[in-house]
Short mmCIF file of C-alpha atoms in Angstrom, two decimals:
data_model
loop_
_atom_site.label_atom_id
_atom_site.label_comp_id
_atom_site.label_asym_id
_atom_site.label_seq_id
_atom_site.Cartn_x
_atom_site.Cartn_y
_atom_site.Cartn_z
CA MET A 1 0.11 0.06 -0.02
CA ARG A 2 1.41 3.50 -1.02
CA PHE A 3 1.87 6.31 1.52
CA SER A 4 -0.35 8.43 -0.64
CA TYR A 5 -3.17 6.27 -0.49
CA LEU A 6 -3.12 5.67 3.36
CA ALA A 7 -2.66 9.61 3.63
CA ASN A 8 -5.98 9.83 1.64
CA LEU A 9 -7.47 7.26 3.80
CA SER A 10 -6.74 8.94 7.19
CA ARG A 11 -8.19 12.29 5.78
CA SER A 12 -11.69 10.59 4.69
CA SER A 13 -12.93 7.69 6.29
CA LEU A 14 -10.77 7.46 9.64
CA LEU A 15 -11.23 11.60 9.75
CA ARG A 16 -15.07 10.91 9.58
CA GLY A 17 -14.75 7.81 12.11
CA LEU A 18 -12.89 10.29 14.28
CA LEU A 19 -15.40 12.59 14.67
CA TYR A 20 -18.24 10.11 14.79
CA LEU A 21 -16.36 8.90 17.89
CA TYR A 22 -15.96 12.06 19.52
CA ALA A 23 -19.54 12.60 19.50
CA ALA A 24 -19.92 9.42 21.52
CA GLN A 25 -17.00 10.05 23.63
CA ALA A 26 -19.04 13.63 24.19
CA ALA A 27 -22.35 11.42 25.60
CA ILE A 28 -20.15 9.16 27.63
CA TYR A 29 -18.19 12.09 29.32
CA LEU A 30 -19.55 15.34 28.53
CA PHE A 31 -23.41 14.37 29.58
CA PRO A 32 -22.23 12.95 32.80
CA LEU A 33 -19.76 15.90 33.10
CA LEU A 34 -22.88 18.38 32.63
CA THR A 35 -24.61 16.27 35.53
CA LEU A 36 -21.45 16.90 37.96
CA PRO A 37 -22.56 20.63 38.96
CA TYR A 38 -26.04 19.02 39.92
CA LEU A 39 -24.83 15.98 41.85
CA ALA A 40 -22.25 17.74 43.59
CA ARG A 41 -24.90 20.31 44.96
CA VAL A 42 -27.58 17.96 45.65
CA LEU A 43 -25.99 14.91 46.88
CA GLU A 44 -23.14 17.28 49.17
CA PRO A 45 -19.62 15.88 49.63
CA HIS A 46 -20.55 12.90 51.84
CA ALA A 47 -23.37 11.42 49.46
CA PHE A 48 -21.22 12.12 46.42
CA GLY A 49 -18.25 10.10 47.77
CA ALA A 50 -20.33 6.91 48.57
CA LEU A 51 -21.86 7.61 45.28
CA ALA A 52 -18.19 7.67 43.52
CA VAL A 53 -17.75 4.05 45.49
CA GLY A 54 -20.87 2.78 44.14
CA GLN A 55 -19.85 3.92 40.39
CA ALA A 56 -16.18 2.45 40.96
CA LEU A 57 -17.87 -0.85 41.59
CA GLY A 58 -20.33 -0.55 38.35
CA MET A 59 -17.41 0.54 36.21
CA TYR A 60 -15.23 -2.34 37.35
CA LEU A 61 -18.44 -4.69 36.64
CA GLN A 62 -19.13 -3.46 33.64
CA LEU A 63 -15.65 -3.72 32.09
CA LEU A 64 -15.10 -6.90 33.72
CA LEU A 65 -18.54 -7.94 31.99
CA GLU A 66 -16.64 -6.66 28.61
CA PHE A 67 -13.89 -9.17 29.23
CA GLY A 68 -11.80 -7.60 26.51
CA TYR A 69 -14.39 -7.42 23.79
CA ALA A 70 -13.88 -3.81 23.18
CA ILE A 71 -10.26 -4.96 21.72
CA THR A 72 -10.58 -8.40 21.06
CA GLY A 73 -14.12 -8.26 19.73
CA THR A 74 -13.53 -5.23 17.64
CA ARG A 75 -10.44 -6.99 16.05
CA GLU A 76 -12.31 -9.98 14.95
CA VAL A 77 -15.13 -7.99 13.69
CA ALA A 78 -12.20 -6.07 11.39
CA ARG A 79 -10.95 -9.27 10.31
CA HIS A 80 -14.22 -10.89 9.09
CA ARG A 81 -16.22 -7.81 8.14
CA ALA A 82 -16.87 -9.40 4.48
CA THR A 83 -18.45 -12.49 6.02
CA PRO A 84 -22.19 -11.71 7.54
CA GLN A 85 -22.41 -15.32 8.88
CA SER A 86 -19.11 -14.82 10.56
CA LEU A 87 -20.26 -11.56 11.84
CA SER A 88 -23.42 -13.09 13.01
CA GLU A 89 -21.82 -15.84 14.95
CA ILE A 90 -19.08 -13.17 16.71
CA LEU A 91 -22.13 -11.02 17.37
CA TRP A 92 -24.45 -13.50 19.54
CA GLY A 93 -21.74 -15.41 20.89
CA VAL A 94 -19.96 -12.54 22.76
CA LEU A 95 -23.57 -11.42 23.92
CA GLY A 96 -24.15 -14.84 25.23
CA ALA A 97 -20.37 -14.72 26.74
CA LYS A 98 -21.33 -11.54 28.41
CA LEU A 99 -24.49 -12.68 30.24
CA PHE A 100 -22.51 -16.01 31.19
CA LEU A 101 -20.15 -13.58 32.88
CA ALA A 102 -23.04 -12.14 34.93
CA VAL A 103 -23.04 -14.67 37.42
CA PRO A 104 -19.53 -14.70 38.38
CA ALA A 105 -20.02 -10.66 38.55
CA GLY A 106 -22.84 -10.82 41.11
CA LEU A 107 -20.49 -12.85 43.17
CA VAL A 108 -17.91 -10.03 43.09
CA VAL A 109 -20.87 -7.69 44.04
CA ILE A 110 -21.68 -10.03 47.30
CA LEU A 111 -17.73 -9.96 48.24
CA ALA A 112 -17.80 -6.17 48.08
CA LEU A 113 -20.84 -5.82 50.35
CA GLN A 114 -18.91 -7.64 52.88
CA ALA A 115 -15.74 -5.41 52.55
CA ILE A 116 -16.40 -2.17 51.65
CA PRO A 117 -17.74 -0.19 54.64
CA ILE A 118 -19.92 2.68 52.61
CA LEU A 119 -21.61 -0.39 50.82
CA GLN A 120 -22.73 -1.64 53.81
CA GLU A 121 -24.17 1.54 55.08
CA THR A 122 -26.26 1.88 51.88
CA PRO A 123 -26.35 -1.69 49.91
CA LEU A 124 -28.51 -0.16 47.08
CA LEU A 125 -25.46 1.52 45.82
CA ALA A 126 -24.14 -2.29 45.03
CA LEU A 127 -27.51 -3.40 43.59
CA GLY A 128 -27.42 -0.50 41.46
CA ALA A 129 -23.89 -0.76 40.13
CA TYR A 130 -24.65 -4.54 39.39
CA PHE A 131 -27.90 -3.55 37.72
CA TYR A 132 -25.85 -0.67 35.82
CA ALA A 133 -23.27 -2.88 34.56
CA VAL A 134 -25.61 -6.13 33.38
CA LEU A 135 -27.45 -3.53 31.30
CA SER A 136 -24.64 -1.49 29.93
CA ALA A 137 -22.52 -4.74 29.04
CA LEU A 138 -25.40 -5.58 26.23
CA SER A 139 -24.08 -2.55 24.08
CA PRO A 140 -22.69 -3.92 20.90
CA SER A 141 -21.01 -0.59 20.12
CA TRP A 142 -17.73 -2.77 19.95
CA PHE A 143 -19.05 -4.21 17.07
CA TYR A 144 -20.03 -1.34 15.12
CA ARG A 145 -16.33 -0.13 15.67
CA GLY A 146 -15.12 -2.98 13.95
CA LEU A 147 -17.17 -2.66 11.07
CA GLU A 148 -15.85 0.94 10.98
CA ARG A 149 -19.28 2.18 11.41
CA MET A 150 -18.94 5.00 13.79
CA ARG A 151 -21.83 6.76 13.19
CA GLU A 152 -24.35 3.92 14.44
CA ALA A 153 -21.70 3.38 17.37
CA ALA A 154 -22.09 7.29 18.17
CA VAL A 155 -25.63 7.29 17.82
CA LEU A 156 -26.06 4.16 20.70
CA GLU A 157 -23.97 6.31 23.14
CA VAL A 158 -25.81 9.66 22.54
CA ALA A 159 -29.00 8.20 22.93
CA ALA A 160 -28.09 6.25 26.22
CA ARG A 161 -26.42 9.16 27.95
CA GLY A 162 -29.07 11.63 26.90
CA VAL A 163 -32.12 9.57 28.45
CA ALA A 164 -29.57 9.48 31.51
CA LEU A 165 -29.23 12.90 31.60
CA LEU A 166 -32.80 13.47 31.71
CA GLY A 167 -33.21 10.86 34.38
CA ILE A 168 -31.15 12.33 36.77
CA VAL A 169 -32.21 16.31 36.73
CA LEU A 170 -35.72 15.13 36.90
CA LEU A 171 -35.39 12.59 39.68
CA VAL A 172 -32.57 12.86 42.08
CA ARG A 173 -33.58 15.48 44.51
CA SER A 174 -31.61 14.67 47.83
CA PRO A 175 -28.34 13.00 49.27
CA GLU A 176 -30.98 10.12 49.86
CA ASP A 177 -31.54 9.44 46.13
CA ALA A 178 -27.44 8.83 45.45
CA PRO A 179 -28.15 4.88 44.26
CA LEU A 180 -31.06 6.37 41.87
CA VAL A 181 -28.42 7.96 39.79
CA LEU A 182 -26.84 4.23 39.07
CA PHE A 183 -30.42 2.77 38.14
CA ILE A 184 -31.03 5.35 36.09
CA HIS A 185 -28.01 4.90 34.07
CA GLY A 186 -28.85 1.15 33.83
CA GLY A 187 -32.39 1.71 32.62
CA ALA A 188 -31.40 4.44 29.86
CA ALA A 189 -28.51 1.69 28.67
CA ALA A 190 -30.72 -1.07 28.52
CA PHE A 191 -33.04 1.10 26.45
CA ALA A 192 -30.35 2.21 24.18
CA SER A 193 -28.88 -1.08 23.63
CA LEU A 194 -31.89 -3.21 22.80
CA TRP A 195 -33.07 -1.03 20.16
CA SER A 196 -29.58 -1.19 18.29
CA LEU A 197 -29.39 -4.98 19.00
CA ALA A 198 -33.07 -5.06 17.14
CA ARG A 199 -31.42 -3.40 14.30
CA LEU A 200 -28.57 -5.54 13.93
CA TYR A 201 -31.04 -8.80 14.48
CA ARG A 202 -32.73 -7.24 11.27
CA GLU A 203 -29.31 -6.94 8.89
CA PHE A 204 -27.52 -9.85 10.34
CA GLY A 205 -30.00 -12.32 11.68
CA PHE A 206 -29.64 -14.17 14.38
CA VAL A 207 -27.29 -17.21 15.63
CA LYS A 208 -28.06 -19.08 18.76
CA PRO A 209 -25.13 -18.52 21.40
CA SER A 210 -24.72 -22.24 21.77
CA PRO A 211 -22.15 -23.40 24.86
CA ARG A 212 -19.39 -24.05 22.18
CA LYS A 213 -20.15 -20.51 20.48
CA VAL A 214 -20.13 -18.91 24.16
CA TRP A 215 -16.81 -21.06 24.92
CA ALA A 216 -15.17 -20.11 21.94
CA SER A 217 -16.11 -16.34 22.48
CA LEU A 218 -14.80 -16.45 25.95
CA ARG A 219 -11.60 -18.17 24.65
CA MET A 220 -11.26 -14.71 22.36
CA GLY A 221 -11.78 -12.21 25.11
CA PHE A 222 -9.28 -14.36 27.48
CA SER A 223 -5.98 -13.60 25.48
CA ILE A 224 -6.05 -9.92 26.77
CA PHE A 225 -8.36 -10.11 29.94
CA PRO A 226 -5.76 -9.96 32.60
CA PHE A 227 -4.90 -6.75 30.47
CA HIS A 228 -8.35 -5.72 30.61
CA ALA A 229 -9.02 -6.70 34.22
CA VAL A 230 -5.93 -5.17 35.78
CA ASN A 231 -6.35 -2.23 33.51
CA THR A 232 -10.04 -1.53 34.57
CA LEU A 233 -8.87 -2.07 38.51
CA GLY A 234 -6.51 1.04 38.11
CA LEU A 235 -9.19 2.87 37.01
CA VAL A 236 -11.90 2.25 40.02
CA ILE A 237 -9.28 1.04 42.93
CA ASN A 238 -8.71 4.87 44.20
CA PRO A 239 -12.07 5.46 45.47
CA ILE A 240 -12.15 2.40 47.09
CA VAL A 241 -8.84 1.95 48.73
CA LEU A 242 -9.39 5.81 50.09
CA SER A 243 -12.61 5.12 51.78
CA LEU A 244 -10.81 2.30 53.82
CA PHE A 245 -9.08 5.04 55.21
CA ALA A 246 -10.69 8.33 54.81
CA PRO A 247 -14.51 9.46 55.81
CA PRO A 248 -16.84 9.73 52.74
CA ALA A 249 -16.54 13.72 52.49
CA ALA A 250 -13.02 13.29 51.85
CA VAL A 251 -13.74 10.27 49.15
CA GLY A 252 -16.08 13.11 47.50
CA VAL A 253 -13.48 15.91 47.17
CA PHE A 254 -11.02 13.53 45.50
CA ALA A 255 -13.45 11.76 43.52
CA ALA A 256 -14.44 15.28 42.30
CA ALA A 257 -10.79 15.86 41.26
CA GLU A 258 -10.57 12.31 39.60
CA ARG A 259 -13.89 12.51 37.63
CA LEU A 260 -12.56 15.85 35.79
CA ALA A 261 -9.24 14.24 35.03
CA ARG A 262 -11.13 11.56 33.77
CA SER A 263 -13.12 13.32 31.69
CA PHE A 264 -10.27 15.39 30.15
CA TRP A 265 -8.84 11.84 29.56
CA ALA A 266 -11.41 10.67 27.57
CA MET A 267 -10.99 13.47 25.09
CA LEU A 268 -8.01 11.39 23.87
CA ASP A 269 -9.78 7.97 24.14
CA PRO A 270 -11.56 8.35 20.84
CA LEU A 271 -8.17 8.07 18.99
CA ASN A 272 -7.30 4.92 20.53
CA ARG A 273 -10.91 3.16 19.08
CA ALA A 274 -10.16 4.83 15.59
CA PHE A 275 -7.05 3.88 14.97
CA LEU A 276 -6.93 0.34 16.59
CA PRO A 277 -9.11 -1.42 13.95
CA ARG A 278 -6.79 0.16 10.97
CA LEU A 279 -3.58 -0.68 12.96
CA ALA A 280 -4.94 -4.26 13.16
CA HIS A 281 -5.79 -4.06 9.37
CA LEU A 282 -2.67 -2.20 8.21
CA ALA A 283 -0.24 -4.73 10.36
CA ALA A 284 -1.64 -7.82 8.64
CA ARG A 285 -0.95 -6.51 5.01
CA ASP A 286 1.59 -3.81 5.11
CA PRO A 287 3.67 -3.80 8.41
CA ARG A 288 6.03 -1.20 7.02
CA GLN A 289 3.18 1.27 6.78
CA ALA A 290 1.55 0.16 9.92
CA GLY A 291 4.77 0.93 11.97
CA ILE A 292 5.27 4.48 9.94
CA PHE A 293 1.75 5.26 10.93
CA ALA A 294 2.09 4.26 14.49
CA ALA A 295 5.22 6.30 15.13
CA ARG A 296 3.03 9.22 13.96
CA VAL A 297 0.08 8.63 15.97
CA LEU A 298 2.83 8.21 19.24
CA VAL A 299 4.14 11.33 18.65
CA SER A 300 0.89 13.43 18.23
CA GLN A 301 -0.83 11.51 21.02
CA GLY A 302 2.01 12.43 23.37
CA VAL A 303 2.01 16.04 22.44
CA ALA A 304 -1.76 16.34 22.70
CA GLY A 305 -1.21 14.67 26.39
CA ALA A 306 1.28 17.08 27.24
CA LEU A 307 -0.71 20.22 26.13
CA ALA A 308 -3.93 19.02 27.67
CA ALA A 309 -2.15 18.12 31.16
CA VAL A 310 -0.21 21.43 31.64
CA SER A 311 -3.98 23.32 30.47
CA VAL A 312 -5.68 21.79 33.07
CA ALA A 313 -3.28 21.82 35.80
CA VAL A 314 -3.36 25.93 35.12
CA VAL A 315 -6.96 26.19 35.19
CA ALA A 316 -7.72 23.64 37.83
CA PRO A 317 -9.07 26.11 40.59
CA TRP A 318 -11.52 27.76 38.31
CA LEU A 319 -12.62 24.44 36.86
CA VAL A 320 -13.53 23.24 40.71
CA HIS A 321 -15.14 26.10 41.45
CA LEU A 322 -17.24 25.74 38.19
CA PHE A 323 -18.24 22.08 38.63
CA PHE A 324 -18.62 21.44 42.42
CA GLY A 325 -18.79 24.82 44.43
CA ALA A 326 -18.71 25.14 47.76
CA GLY A 327 -17.18 22.28 49.85
CA TYR A 328 -14.78 20.77 47.06
CA GLU A 329 -12.08 23.57 47.41
CA GLU A 330 -9.63 20.96 48.23
CA ALA A 331 -10.14 19.19 44.68
CA ALA A 332 -8.31 22.02 43.01
CA GLY A 333 -4.75 20.79 44.43
CA LEU A 334 -5.36 17.22 43.66
CA LEU A 335 -6.34 17.97 40.24
CA ARG A 336 -3.21 19.75 38.88
CA VAL A 337 -1.31 16.63 40.27
CA MET A 338 -3.95 14.02 38.22
CA ALA A 339 -3.67 16.44 35.07
CA PHE A 340 -0.54 14.58 34.18
CA ILE A 341 -2.30 11.66 34.11
CA LEU A 342 -3.06 12.62 30.62
CA LEU A 343 0.47 12.62 29.43
CA GLY A 344 1.32 8.88 30.74
CA GLY A 345 -1.92 7.49 29.72
CA ALA A 346 -1.65 9.11 26.22
CA LEU A 347 1.89 7.03 25.61
CA ALA A 348 0.97 4.07 27.51
CA ASN A 349 -2.29 3.72 25.22
CA VAL A 350 -0.74 4.37 21.78
CA LEU A 351 1.83 2.02 22.69
CA GLY A 352 -0.33 -1.06 24.51
CA VAL A 353 -3.52 -0.65 23.22
CA GLN A 354 -3.13 0.77 19.96
CA TRP A 355 0.02 -0.89 18.75
CA ALA A 356 0.94 -4.04 20.64
CA PHE A 357 -2.32 -5.51 20.24
CA SER A 358 -2.27 -4.92 16.93
CA ILE A 359 1.06 -6.90 15.93
CA GLY A 360 -0.39 -9.33 18.69
CA GLN A 361 1.90 -8.46 21.18
CA ASP A 362 -0.84 -9.24 23.90
CA LYS A 363 1.41 -10.92 26.43
CA LEU A 364 3.55 -7.88 26.86
CA VAL A 365 0.93 -5.66 27.55
CA ASN A 366 -0.48 -8.26 30.19
CA GLN A 367 2.81 -8.19 31.99
CA VAL A 368 3.38 -4.51 32.07
CA THR A 369 -0.28 -3.51 32.72
CA PHE A 370 -0.57 -5.91 35.66
CA PHE A 371 2.95 -4.87 36.95
CA ALA A 372 1.67 -1.28 36.98
CA MET A 373 -1.69 -2.02 38.50
CA LEU A 374 0.23 -4.05 41.27
CA PHE A 375 2.65 -0.73 41.77
CA GLN A 376 -0.34 1.66 41.96
CA LEU A 377 -1.90 -0.71 44.53
CA CYS A 378 1.02 -0.91 46.43
CA LEU A 379 1.23 2.96 46.43
CA ALA A 380 -2.14 3.53 47.30
CA LEU A 381 -2.02 1.11 50.56
CA PHE A 382 1.11 2.80 51.60
CA LEU A 383 0.23 6.61 50.38
CA ALA A 384 -3.47 6.89 51.57
CA PRO A 385 -3.11 6.14 55.19
CA ARG A 386 -0.03 8.43 55.56
CA PHE A 387 -1.19 11.30 52.79
CA GLY A 388 -4.52 10.70 52.47
CA PRO A 389 -6.07 12.08 49.18
CA LEU A 390 -2.98 13.70 47.80
CA GLY A 391 -0.77 10.77 47.96
CA MET A 392 -3.48 8.91 45.93
CA ALA A 393 -3.36 11.36 43.49
CA TRP A 394 0.66 10.95 43.21
CA GLY A 395 0.24 7.57 43.24
CA MET A 396 -2.11 7.59 39.94
CA VAL A 397 0.83 9.64 38.08
CA ILE A 398 3.73 7.79 38.60
CA ALA A 399 1.85 4.24 38.05
CA SER A 400 0.93 5.81 34.73
CA LEU A 401 4.42 6.64 33.81
CA VAL A 402 5.80 3.37 34.67
CA GLU A 403 3.00 1.53 32.46
CA ALA A 404 4.31 3.78 29.61
CA GLY A 405 7.75 3.12 30.31
CA GLY A 406 7.39 -0.27 31.03
CA LEU A 407 5.57 -0.73 27.35
CA ALA A 408 8.12 1.05 25.81
CA LEU A 409 10.99 -0.77 26.95
CA GLY A 410 9.66 -4.24 25.86
CA LEU A 411 8.72 -2.94 22.69
CA TRP A 412 11.95 -1.88 22.11
CA ARG A 413 13.79 -4.89 23.45
CA GLN A 414 11.96 -7.17 21.11
CA GLY A 415 12.75 -4.48 18.05
CA ARG A 416 8.81 -3.56 18.06
CA PHE A 417 8.82 -0.33 18.77
CA PRO A 418 6.96 1.80 16.34
CA GLY A 419 9.17 3.85 13.50
CA THR A 420 12.18 1.95 14.19
CA ARG A 421 13.27 -0.16 11.09
CA ALA A 422 12.79 -3.37 13.09
CA GLY A 423 9.63 -2.37 14.40
CA ASN A 424 8.39 -1.45 10.63
CA SER A 425 9.51 -4.84 9.15
CA ARG A 426 8.10 -7.04 12.11
CA ALA A 427 4.81 -5.68 12.75
CA HIS A 428 3.20 -8.57 10.83
CA PRO A 429 1.45 -10.43 13.78
CA MET A 430 -0.16 -13.76 12.16
CA PRO A 431 -1.05 -15.01 8.38
CA PRO A 432 -4.05 -13.15 6.93
CA VAL A 433 -7.19 -14.58 8.18
CA ALA A 434 -8.97 -16.81 5.69
CA PRO A 435 -12.18 -15.07 4.66
CA SER A 436 -13.99 -18.29 5.79
CA ALA A 437 -12.75 -18.17 9.06
CA THR A 438 -15.25 -18.24 11.96
CA PRO A 439 -14.76 -17.16 15.77
CA VAL A 440 -15.66 -21.03 16.30
CA ASP A 441 -12.33 -21.74 14.75
CA GLU A 442 -10.27 -20.55 17.45
CA GLU A 443 -7.58 -22.57 17.10
CA ARG A 444 -6.70 -21.41 13.52
CA VAL A 445 -7.47 -17.74 13.75
CA GLU A 446 -5.29 -17.57 16.94
CA GLY A 447 -2.95 -19.65 16.14
CA GLY A 448 -3.58 -22.68 18.82
#
């Protein structure tokens, strides 16, 4: 493939895909960001901190049920997009696997109720987290991304978040309504997901998710499940750990800063989703161009992450005052520290999610992410009792930089760093997938 062709492609379909993904990301993070000033004032720091713990549990359960399909499912759909029968098997097999995983997710909720004091005080938060996670997992947005039909994925997210935004403003009126926020999000997700699945049923038909197909889908997701579970734990563990050593009001202040930092990080996330299917496609067909393209993505996202970090740190006090008001002033200092997660996270996502997975380096990503998460957990348990929320914030930043450095070192030692001559020539992860291959033929597709 000539570079001119790649450049034209990037300016057309990829650019449109990015615009649609930014619309979806606006729905995922901007809509909840719009509710922050309302919830922060209605719930007050104590109930806001309790809600943050419930949301952290819900997010972990949701991404646990995803089982890595946001990456492996997207990758499989991108490889089999020319065969509708295979696409139908992938879609319904993954959905069956998610429903199967709802059982162990329920056991996690029971354990969380026994271990987390805030959830013991308000058990409806745990039930709401489970309700939200199971219904959110039905979303087929990963399927649309694999087809590079970003418009449908964007419509799905905007519909769900719009309904949730309306429900929160109309129904949440006091601190006692904190669990209702989770139930509203779950109901909105169910509405959008079932509507979208009905459309996919008319387009691709239905293939019964037999135990054999469900098992094949579980095997597909398991290749990166350690990365997925550990990486997700890194996103949600901080409010939970802090709640073991600090009062709910302090957790609420920390959660306010973290929510803003994650929202700004989300502005870079559509780049991950848009470039992953394109890099996976290129790596299987033109390793040299894939390496060049990945190197340019690394530079551009690194610059974007650095600029975003400095900008957020400068305006942190104004942002906290605007979104949260009185009672949350200490969140400004925390946000100034957390802003630099944007830099470490941007680099780690390009090297891991976008590049290493595209060239079949799942094991390297799993190892580095596991180490970074273990390191962050140790930092949290050490810093939270001694330095409170500020120590937690510094632990988040240090762990993100350690993860990016570990991925860079691992790829460099294997000669797979994007942009290097060796990395460009060795990007090919596996033989091209035959059009007739299906997710049931997992031994052939994944090389045994």
